[in-house]
């Protein structure tokens, strides 16, 4: 970039915020319209959204279980965190939520279809409630509109008129009609409809909105929330969920006690039968043999043998219990079931292994529901169950061997004591045998009654694992958030307006911005000329201080920097195509030079379409074409104008060969004569794109000024101007940006809004001079135009 280019190239604004502000501020009415429309649309969308509330509660999960305390303590082998995760999965299970749906009758949801949105009705807001007669076999999936006939106490639905408190039959599904007597019967204009579905549908939706999280990592307190459009419904669902969870937990924990009670009752029945049989034998024997008292020896024998018999009976009972445990372990039903009672078999290792087995089976069941049977965690859990079963079998075998050993030892002791009976009379010995059996059975019976009572007490003391700390409450609505909707509407509105501006300006084929010229044409841009309304061709005169006049004065000054002086005083004005305002620029530049006291010759050299003669009100005959044809002299074609020191060399009649005429030596002599007689010579030539006249004339010029017009000059001609410069077909080239219009909507009294550079800040009327058609600060010396009057003109559409 040479010194001239660097001098005339304006430094762009570096602040990105200011760039955006200057670029889009002139279009503020467009932004106001698009933002208003966008926010109105989002307002309508906001009204159509169903408000969502959050029902919340806080619960405590207690690590407490009923039944056999020791056995259940052995089951607690997992970490506390893992137990919490299991309980969270249980609370969010679909089966548990289906029970909530059934008990709250949520399988039939009543709605009111409004003009803007659909509203769910529940309890006090619902006129009627539909209760399934058979809640376990609901298979209806249908939506039906209905109306309330309060006058006749009936409901009209599915072409049926069903009286209140009667049964509705739809596709084989029966529903009891329960009317809300507190509902306002005077309400009209409601479009009621009911959606029937199976329990799984509403349960799945509720589970999807249910969130459960631990209060802290080490805490057993859970925060439970449920997203719902009806706050009361959300609170009812949470309350019912906790109730059913506790109920199911108590049933599960009491199952061990029930199985223990069943085992004891079965054994009691057998012992009672045996005891009755022994007592009958004693009574019959005493009657038959008259045996009442036994000797000291028999008493001593009876005492010892009785003790050993009790031990033997206890060992037999434990062996029977081991058989029951073996059946539990060998079971292939795939579920955890309940652990058999360990009260009778008091082996700590076996009890612990059974507890671990029970927990592992529970874990398998939960993983089957959550992950499926092909999941790695499920396969690992099943392997753990198999390992524990193997360990339980080995432990049971060891316990059984120990019991059998003890049983053999007891039998040996009994045999030894039986040898003492040989010296006792046969009758007394037989009586003692029967009495011994009676004592043993009595002891077993007493033992079983004691264990039964202990089990009953343990079952009665079972308490729920879940305790509600904070009862269900609600807050909200949490969605939709009006602020987000309006903010989105604002952003969309701004983006829409910006897109419209970009489509209008970026994708046009015409030159709109000064920076486009500066980027593609490496030539000095001498200045900008704003668009003048109407058909006024002369915009500068002595004392005139309008924006356009000041802009021409600025271009005149910049031409001096380009080297236009007394010696090099010929200026050629051309453009790429017709209509870019080169004649307008030439005539006003000429008048601008006359205001400095210079004598100016304005040569009308667009011989095909001459315009200057008409603009200045001067006859174009005779003119340049007449002189070059040798039909007149130079003095005849130099014509005075109404402007002092401004002379016009008119074009003359349109010749058939204008290019050949300006190529003659006579034309060169004409230009030399003009340079001698005048201080400044301005040549208005034809455009360079259609004809070559300007390229021929540039040999006689010192400065070549190209006119680029805003929204008229095609962008494809900018590379052509740069090519002419690079190929040196024109000397000392420069550019003026003509016809710059305000961007966007005109704001009177402000200088931001032109296409002067890429940021919407023009040189010409951005510096406080105003503009001639928009009412700036000064139109002419001594005349002001109010900003408020300018705004008034906007409202009137001027």
Short mmCIF file of N, CA and C in Angstrom, two decimals, residues 27-170:
data_model
loop_
_atom_site.label_atom_id
_atom_site.label_comp_id
_atom_site.label_asym_id
_atom_site.label_seq_id
_atom_site.Cartn_x
_atom_site.Cartn_y
_atom_site.Cartn_z
N UNK A 27 -31.46 0.05 11.95
CA UNK A 27 -32.62 -0.78 11.65
C UNK A 27 -33.46 -1.04 12.90
N UNK A 28 -33.38 -0.15 13.89
CA UNK A 28 -34.07 -0.40 15.16
C UNK A 28 -35.58 -0.59 14.99
N UNK A 29 -36.27 0.09 14.07
CA UNK A 29 -37.70 -0.21 13.93
C UNK A 29 -37.95 -1.64 13.48
N UNK A 30 -37.08 -2.16 12.58
CA UNK A 30 -37.22 -3.55 12.15
C UNK A 30 -37.02 -4.49 13.33
N UNK A 31 -36.01 -4.20 14.14
CA UNK A 31 -35.77 -5.03 15.33
C UNK A 31 -36.96 -4.94 16.28
N UNK A 32 -37.53 -3.74 16.42
CA UNK A 32 -38.69 -3.59 17.31
C UNK A 32 -39.86 -4.43 16.82
N UNK A 33 -40.07 -4.47 15.50
CA UNK A 33 -41.19 -5.24 14.95
C UNK A 33 -40.95 -6.74 15.11
N UNK A 34 -39.74 -7.21 14.72
CA UNK A 34 -39.48 -8.65 14.81
C UNK A 34 -39.46 -9.14 16.25
N UNK A 35 -38.90 -8.32 17.14
CA UNK A 35 -38.89 -8.71 18.56
C UNK A 35 -40.30 -8.75 19.11
N UNK A 36 -41.12 -7.78 18.75
CA UNK A 36 -42.51 -7.76 19.23
C UNK A 36 -43.27 -8.98 18.74
N UNK A 37 -43.11 -9.29 17.44
CA UNK A 37 -43.81 -10.46 16.88
C UNK A 37 -43.31 -11.74 17.53
N UNK A 38 -41.99 -11.86 17.66
CA UNK A 38 -41.42 -13.08 18.25
C UNK A 38 -41.87 -13.25 19.70
N UNK A 39 -41.84 -12.18 20.48
CA UNK A 39 -42.24 -12.29 21.88
C UNK A 39 -43.73 -12.57 22.01
N UNK A 40 -44.53 -12.04 21.08
CA UNK A 40 -45.97 -12.34 21.11
C UNK A 40 -46.21 -13.82 20.82
N UNK A 41 -45.46 -14.36 19.84
CA UNK A 41 -45.61 -15.79 19.52
C UNK A 41 -45.21 -16.65 20.71
N UNK A 42 -44.10 -16.28 21.37
CA UNK A 42 -43.67 -17.05 22.53
C UNK A 42 -44.62 -16.85 23.72
N UNK A 43 -45.28 -15.68 23.75
CA UNK A 43 -46.30 -15.49 24.79
C UNK A 43 -47.46 -16.45 24.58
N UNK A 44 -47.90 -16.59 23.31
CA UNK A 44 -48.96 -17.55 23.01
C UNK A 44 -48.51 -18.98 23.33
N UNK A 45 -47.23 -19.28 22.99
CA UNK A 45 -46.71 -20.61 23.29
C UNK A 45 -46.65 -20.85 24.79
N UNK A 46 -46.28 -19.80 25.53
CA UNK A 46 -46.23 -19.90 26.99
C UNK A 46 -47.61 -20.20 27.57
N UNK A 47 -48.63 -19.53 27.03
CA UNK A 47 -49.98 -19.76 27.52
C UNK A 47 -50.47 -21.16 27.22
N UNK A 48 -49.96 -21.75 26.13
CA UNK A 48 -50.41 -23.10 25.75
C UNK A 48 -49.71 -24.20 26.55
N UNK A 49 -48.64 -23.85 27.27
CA UNK A 49 -47.91 -24.85 28.04
C UNK A 49 -48.64 -25.17 29.34
N UNK A 50 -48.55 -26.42 29.74
CA UNK A 50 -49.14 -26.85 31.00
C UNK A 50 -48.15 -26.60 32.14
N UNK A 51 -48.53 -25.82 33.15
CA UNK A 51 -47.61 -25.56 34.26
C UNK A 51 -47.28 -26.85 35.00
N UNK A 52 -46.02 -27.01 35.34
CA UNK A 52 -45.56 -28.19 36.07
C UNK A 52 -45.10 -27.76 37.46
N UNK A 53 -45.57 -28.52 38.46
CA UNK A 53 -45.22 -28.25 39.85
C UNK A 53 -44.35 -29.41 40.37
N UNK A 54 -43.77 -29.22 41.52
CA UNK A 54 -42.94 -30.25 42.15
C UNK A 54 -43.52 -30.57 43.52
N UNK A 55 -43.94 -31.82 43.68
CA UNK A 55 -44.34 -32.31 44.99
C UNK A 55 -43.12 -32.96 45.63
N UNK A 56 -42.82 -32.60 46.86
CA UNK A 56 -41.58 -33.07 47.50
C UNK A 56 -41.86 -33.57 48.91
N UNK A 57 -41.01 -34.48 49.36
CA UNK A 57 -41.09 -35.01 50.73
C UNK A 57 -39.71 -35.51 51.11
N UNK A 58 -39.52 -35.69 52.41
CA UNK A 58 -38.24 -36.20 52.92
C UNK A 58 -38.53 -37.37 53.84
N UNK A 59 -37.83 -38.50 53.59
CA UNK A 59 -38.11 -39.72 54.34
C UNK A 59 -36.81 -40.28 54.94
N UNK A 60 -36.98 -41.09 55.98
CA UNK A 60 -35.85 -41.76 56.63
C UNK A 60 -36.03 -43.26 56.48
N UNK A 61 -35.01 -43.94 55.98
CA UNK A 61 -35.01 -45.39 55.87
C UNK A 61 -34.25 -45.96 57.04
N UNK A 62 -34.96 -46.72 57.90
CA UNK A 62 -34.35 -47.31 59.09
C UNK A 62 -33.82 -48.70 58.77
N UNK A 63 -32.66 -49.02 59.33
CA UNK A 63 -32.07 -50.35 59.13
C UNK A 63 -32.60 -51.27 60.22
N UNK A 64 -33.88 -51.68 60.07
CA UNK A 64 -34.54 -52.47 61.12
C UNK A 64 -35.36 -53.56 60.46
N UNK A 65 -35.35 -54.77 61.03
CA UNK A 65 -36.10 -55.88 60.45
C UNK A 65 -36.74 -56.70 61.58
N UNK A 66 -37.86 -57.35 61.26
CA UNK A 66 -38.52 -58.19 62.25
C UNK A 66 -38.03 -59.61 62.18
N UNK A 67 -38.68 -60.50 62.92
CA UNK A 67 -38.34 -61.91 62.89
C UNK A 67 -37.14 -62.21 63.76
N UNK A 68 -36.39 -63.22 63.39
CA UNK A 68 -35.23 -63.68 64.15
C UNK A 68 -34.13 -62.64 64.07
N UNK A 69 -33.81 -61.98 65.17
CA UNK A 69 -32.85 -60.87 65.18
C UNK A 69 -31.47 -61.34 64.75
N UNK A 70 -31.02 -62.47 65.28
CA UNK A 70 -29.69 -62.95 64.94
C UNK A 70 -29.58 -63.29 63.47
N UNK A 71 -30.59 -63.99 62.97
CA UNK A 71 -30.56 -64.35 61.56
C UNK A 71 -30.57 -63.12 60.68
N UNK A 72 -31.40 -62.14 61.01
CA UNK A 72 -31.50 -60.94 60.20
C UNK A 72 -30.26 -60.09 60.31
N UNK A 73 -29.61 -60.09 61.49
CA UNK A 73 -28.34 -59.39 61.60
C UNK A 73 -27.31 -59.99 60.65
N UNK A 74 -27.37 -61.30 60.51
CA UNK A 74 -26.44 -61.96 59.59
C UNK A 74 -26.71 -61.57 58.15
N UNK A 75 -27.96 -61.22 57.82
CA UNK A 75 -28.29 -60.83 56.45
C UNK A 75 -27.70 -59.48 56.08
N UNK A 76 -27.37 -58.64 57.03
CA UNK A 76 -26.93 -57.26 56.76
C UNK A 76 -25.44 -57.27 56.42
N UNK A 77 -25.12 -57.75 55.21
CA UNK A 77 -23.72 -57.90 54.83
C UNK A 77 -23.30 -56.86 53.81
N UNK A 78 -24.23 -56.10 53.27
CA UNK A 78 -23.88 -55.08 52.28
C UNK A 78 -23.59 -53.76 52.96
N UNK A 79 -22.90 -52.88 52.24
CA UNK A 79 -22.65 -51.54 52.78
C UNK A 79 -23.94 -50.76 52.79
N UNK A 80 -23.97 -49.74 53.63
CA UNK A 80 -25.18 -48.94 53.79
C UNK A 80 -25.56 -48.25 52.49
N UNK A 81 -24.54 -47.76 51.71
CA UNK A 81 -24.81 -47.05 50.47
C UNK A 81 -25.51 -47.96 49.47
N UNK A 82 -25.06 -49.23 49.39
CA UNK A 82 -25.68 -50.13 48.44
C UNK A 82 -27.11 -50.45 48.82
N UNK A 83 -27.39 -50.58 50.11
CA UNK A 83 -28.76 -50.80 50.57
C UNK A 83 -29.64 -49.61 50.17
N UNK A 84 -29.12 -48.40 50.29
CA UNK A 84 -29.89 -47.21 49.90
C UNK A 84 -30.23 -47.27 48.42
N UNK A 85 -29.27 -47.67 47.60
CA UNK A 85 -29.53 -47.75 46.17
C UNK A 85 -30.61 -48.78 45.87
N UNK A 86 -30.57 -49.90 46.57
CA UNK A 86 -31.60 -50.91 46.37
C UNK A 86 -32.99 -50.39 46.74
N UNK A 87 -33.06 -49.66 47.84
CA UNK A 87 -34.36 -49.13 48.27
C UNK A 87 -34.87 -48.06 47.31
N UNK A 88 -33.96 -47.28 46.74
CA UNK A 88 -34.37 -46.28 45.74
C UNK A 88 -34.96 -46.97 44.52
N UNK A 89 -34.33 -48.06 44.08
CA UNK A 89 -34.86 -48.82 42.94
C UNK A 89 -36.24 -49.39 43.29
N UNK A 90 -36.38 -49.85 44.52
CA UNK A 90 -37.67 -50.40 44.95
C UNK A 90 -38.75 -49.33 44.95
N UNK A 91 -38.43 -48.14 45.49
CA UNK A 91 -39.41 -47.06 45.52
C UNK A 91 -39.82 -46.61 44.11
N UNK A 92 -38.91 -46.72 43.14
CA UNK A 92 -39.21 -46.31 41.77
C UNK A 92 -39.66 -47.47 40.89
N UNK A 93 -39.98 -48.61 41.50
CA UNK A 93 -40.39 -49.77 40.71
C UNK A 93 -41.79 -49.55 40.13
N UNK A 94 -41.99 -50.10 38.95
CA UNK A 94 -43.27 -49.94 38.26
C UNK A 94 -44.39 -50.69 38.99
N UNK A 95 -44.09 -51.85 39.58
CA UNK A 95 -45.11 -52.62 40.29
C UNK A 95 -45.65 -51.84 41.49
N UNK A 96 -44.75 -51.20 42.23
CA UNK A 96 -45.19 -50.43 43.38
C UNK A 96 -46.05 -49.24 42.94
N UNK A 97 -45.64 -48.58 41.84
CA UNK A 97 -46.41 -47.42 41.37
C UNK A 97 -47.75 -47.85 40.79
N UNK A 98 -47.84 -49.04 40.23
CA UNK A 98 -49.13 -49.51 39.73
C UNK A 98 -50.12 -49.70 40.89
N UNK A 99 -49.62 -50.14 42.04
CA UNK A 99 -50.50 -50.24 43.20
C UNK A 99 -50.99 -48.87 43.63
N UNK A 100 -50.12 -47.85 43.53
CA UNK A 100 -50.53 -46.48 43.84
C UNK A 100 -51.64 -46.04 42.89
N UNK A 101 -51.47 -46.33 41.59
CA UNK A 101 -52.46 -45.94 40.58
C UNK A 101 -53.80 -46.61 40.88
N UNK A 102 -53.75 -47.87 41.24
CA UNK A 102 -55.01 -48.59 41.52
C UNK A 102 -55.71 -48.02 42.75
N UNK A 103 -54.97 -47.77 43.81
CA UNK A 103 -55.61 -47.32 45.04
C UNK A 103 -56.09 -45.88 44.97
N UNK A 104 -55.42 -45.05 44.13
CA UNK A 104 -55.87 -43.66 43.96
C UNK A 104 -56.79 -43.48 42.75
N UNK A 105 -57.04 -44.57 42.01
CA UNK A 105 -57.94 -44.54 40.84
C UNK A 105 -57.43 -43.55 39.79
N UNK A 106 -56.13 -43.63 39.48
CA UNK A 106 -55.52 -42.72 38.50
C UNK A 106 -55.53 -43.29 37.09
N UNK A 107 -56.16 -44.41 36.88
CA UNK A 107 -56.23 -45.02 35.55
C UNK A 107 -57.28 -44.33 34.67
N UNK A 108 -58.11 -43.49 35.26
CA UNK A 108 -59.10 -42.71 34.49
C UNK A 108 -58.91 -41.25 34.85
N UNK A 109 -58.27 -40.50 33.95
CA UNK A 109 -57.91 -39.11 34.21
C UNK A 109 -58.89 -38.18 33.49
N UNK A 110 -59.43 -37.22 34.22
CA UNK A 110 -60.41 -36.27 33.68
C UNK A 110 -59.69 -34.98 33.29
N UNK A 111 -60.05 -34.43 32.10
CA UNK A 111 -59.44 -33.21 31.60
C UNK A 111 -60.52 -32.23 31.16
N UNK A 112 -60.12 -30.98 31.04
CA UNK A 112 -60.94 -29.95 30.41
C UNK A 112 -60.15 -29.37 29.25
N UNK A 113 -60.69 -29.47 28.04
CA UNK A 113 -60.01 -28.98 26.84
C UNK A 113 -60.38 -27.52 26.64
N UNK A 114 -59.44 -26.60 26.93
CA UNK A 114 -59.68 -25.18 26.77
C UNK A 114 -59.26 -24.69 25.40
N UNK A 115 -59.47 -23.41 25.16
CA UNK A 115 -59.10 -22.82 23.88
C UNK A 115 -57.59 -22.73 23.71
N UNK A 116 -56.88 -22.58 24.83
CA UNK A 116 -55.43 -22.40 24.77
C UNK A 116 -54.70 -23.67 25.17
N UNK A 117 -55.08 -24.28 26.28
CA UNK A 117 -54.40 -25.49 26.73
C UNK A 117 -55.39 -26.43 27.39
N UNK A 118 -54.95 -27.67 27.56
CA UNK A 118 -55.75 -28.70 28.20
C UNK A 118 -55.36 -28.79 29.67
N UNK A 119 -56.38 -28.80 30.55
CA UNK A 119 -56.15 -28.77 31.99
C UNK A 119 -56.59 -30.10 32.60
N UNK A 120 -55.70 -30.70 33.42
CA UNK A 120 -56.06 -31.92 34.12
C UNK A 120 -56.85 -31.57 35.37
N UNK A 121 -57.96 -32.29 35.58
CA UNK A 121 -58.84 -32.06 36.73
C UNK A 121 -58.66 -33.20 37.73
N UNK A 122 -58.62 -32.82 39.02
CA UNK A 122 -58.36 -33.83 40.04
C UNK A 122 -59.07 -33.44 41.32
N UNK A 123 -59.74 -34.41 41.92
CA UNK A 123 -60.46 -34.25 43.18
C UNK A 123 -61.44 -33.08 43.14
N UNK A 124 -61.13 -31.97 43.86
CA UNK A 124 -62.09 -30.87 43.98
C UNK A 124 -62.35 -30.17 42.66
N UNK A 125 -61.40 -30.23 41.71
CA UNK A 125 -61.60 -29.55 40.43
C UNK A 125 -62.29 -30.43 39.40
N UNK A 126 -62.45 -31.72 39.69
CA UNK A 126 -63.07 -32.64 38.75
C UNK A 126 -64.54 -32.81 39.10
N UNK A 127 -65.43 -32.75 38.11
CA UNK A 127 -66.86 -32.90 38.40
C UNK A 127 -67.25 -34.35 38.71
N UNK A 128 -66.43 -35.30 38.24
CA UNK A 128 -66.80 -36.70 38.39
C UNK A 128 -65.53 -37.54 38.46
N UNK A 129 -65.65 -38.71 39.07
CA UNK A 129 -64.54 -39.64 39.17
C UNK A 129 -64.99 -41.01 38.70
N UNK A 130 -64.14 -41.67 37.93
CA UNK A 130 -64.46 -42.99 37.39
C UNK A 130 -63.64 -44.03 38.14
N UNK A 131 -64.34 -44.97 38.81
CA UNK A 131 -63.68 -45.99 39.64
C UNK A 131 -63.95 -47.35 39.03
N UNK A 132 -62.86 -48.06 38.67
CA UNK A 132 -62.99 -49.37 38.05
C UNK A 132 -63.53 -50.38 39.06
N UNK A 133 -64.48 -51.19 38.60
CA UNK A 133 -65.05 -52.23 39.46
C UNK A 133 -64.02 -53.34 39.67
N UNK A 134 -63.37 -53.76 38.59
CA UNK A 134 -62.33 -54.79 38.67
C UNK A 134 -60.99 -54.13 38.33
N UNK A 135 -60.28 -53.69 39.36
CA UNK A 135 -59.03 -52.95 39.15
C UNK A 135 -57.88 -53.83 38.69
N UNK A 136 -58.01 -55.14 38.88
CA UNK A 136 -56.92 -56.04 38.51
C UNK A 136 -56.96 -56.42 37.04
N UNK A 137 -58.04 -56.15 36.35
CA UNK A 137 -58.18 -56.58 34.95
C UNK A 137 -58.66 -55.41 34.07
N UNK A 138 -58.00 -54.29 34.16
CA UNK A 138 -58.34 -53.13 33.34
C UNK A 138 -57.59 -53.24 32.02
N UNK A 139 -58.34 -53.27 30.92
CA UNK A 139 -57.70 -53.36 29.60
C UNK A 139 -58.30 -52.35 28.62
N UNK A 140 -58.75 -51.21 29.14
CA UNK A 140 -59.36 -50.19 28.29
C UNK A 140 -58.37 -49.05 28.06
N UNK A 141 -58.15 -48.73 26.80
CA UNK A 141 -57.29 -47.60 26.42
C UNK A 141 -58.08 -46.73 25.45
N UNK A 142 -58.70 -45.69 25.97
CA UNK A 142 -59.58 -44.89 25.12
C UNK A 142 -59.76 -43.52 25.74
N UNK A 143 -60.03 -42.52 24.89
CA UNK A 143 -60.34 -41.15 25.32
C UNK A 143 -61.76 -40.81 24.86
N UNK A 144 -62.58 -40.37 25.80
CA UNK A 144 -63.99 -40.08 25.49
C UNK A 144 -64.37 -38.73 26.07
N UNK A 145 -65.07 -37.92 25.27
CA UNK A 145 -65.63 -36.67 25.76
C UNK A 145 -66.96 -36.96 26.47
N UNK A 146 -67.25 -36.16 27.48
CA UNK A 146 -68.51 -36.34 28.21
C UNK A 146 -69.02 -34.99 28.67
N UNK A 147 -70.25 -34.96 29.05
CA UNK A 147 -70.88 -33.74 29.57
C UNK A 147 -71.68 -34.09 30.81
N UNK A 148 -71.86 -33.08 31.69
CA UNK A 148 -72.58 -33.28 32.94
C UNK A 148 -74.00 -32.72 32.81
N UNK A 149 -74.95 -33.58 32.99
CA UNK A 149 -76.36 -33.16 33.00
C UNK A 149 -76.79 -33.06 34.46
N UNK A 150 -76.50 -31.91 35.06
CA UNK A 150 -76.79 -31.72 36.49
C UNK A 150 -78.29 -31.71 36.76
N UNK A 151 -79.03 -31.25 35.79
CA UNK A 151 -80.49 -31.16 36.00
C UNK A 151 -81.11 -32.54 36.17
N UNK A 152 -80.64 -33.49 35.35
CA UNK A 152 -81.21 -34.83 35.40
C UNK A 152 -80.31 -35.82 36.15
N UNK A 153 -79.27 -35.30 36.80
CA UNK A 153 -78.37 -36.15 37.60
C UNK A 153 -77.83 -37.33 36.81
N UNK A 154 -77.21 -36.99 35.67
CA UNK A 154 -76.64 -38.05 34.84
C UNK A 154 -75.48 -37.49 34.04
N UNK A 155 -74.70 -38.43 33.52
CA UNK A 155 -73.54 -38.08 32.70
C UNK A 155 -73.75 -38.65 31.30
N UNK A 156 -73.43 -37.86 30.29
CA UNK A 156 -73.58 -38.29 28.90
C UNK A 156 -72.20 -38.58 28.34
N UNK A 157 -71.94 -39.85 28.03
CA UNK A 157 -70.62 -40.27 27.55
C UNK A 157 -70.77 -41.47 26.64
N UNK A 158 -70.03 -41.46 25.54
CA UNK A 158 -70.00 -42.58 24.60
C UNK A 158 -71.42 -43.00 24.19
N UNK A 159 -72.24 -42.00 23.89
CA UNK A 159 -73.64 -42.23 23.49
C UNK A 159 -74.44 -42.94 24.57
N UNK A 160 -73.99 -42.80 25.81
CA UNK A 160 -74.73 -43.38 26.93
C UNK A 160 -75.11 -42.28 27.92
N UNK A 161 -76.27 -42.40 28.50
CA UNK A 161 -76.72 -41.50 29.56
C UNK A 161 -76.77 -42.30 30.85
N UNK A 162 -75.74 -42.10 31.65
CA UNK A 162 -75.56 -42.92 32.85
C UNK A 162 -75.92 -42.09 34.08
N UNK A 163 -76.83 -42.55 34.90
CA UNK A 163 -77.18 -41.82 36.14
C UNK A 163 -75.99 -41.79 37.10
N UNK A 164 -75.97 -40.74 37.91
CA UNK A 164 -74.93 -40.62 38.93
C UNK A 164 -74.97 -41.83 39.86
N UNK A 165 -73.79 -42.24 40.34
CA UNK A 165 -73.64 -43.38 41.26
C UNK A 165 -73.99 -44.70 40.61
N UNK A 166 -74.18 -44.72 39.27
CA UNK A 166 -74.43 -45.96 38.55
C UNK A 166 -73.14 -46.46 37.93
N UNK A 167 -73.23 -47.57 37.20
CA UNK A 167 -72.04 -48.18 36.60
C UNK A 167 -72.03 -47.93 35.10
N UNK A 168 -70.87 -47.50 34.61
CA UNK A 168 -70.65 -47.28 33.18
C UNK A 168 -69.94 -48.49 32.60
N UNK A 169 -70.44 -49.01 31.48
CA UNK A 169 -69.84 -50.17 30.83
C UNK A 169 -69.28 -49.74 29.48
N UNK A 170 -67.95 -49.82 29.33
CA UNK A 170 -67.29 -49.46 28.08
C UNK A 170 -66.39 -50.61 27.67
#
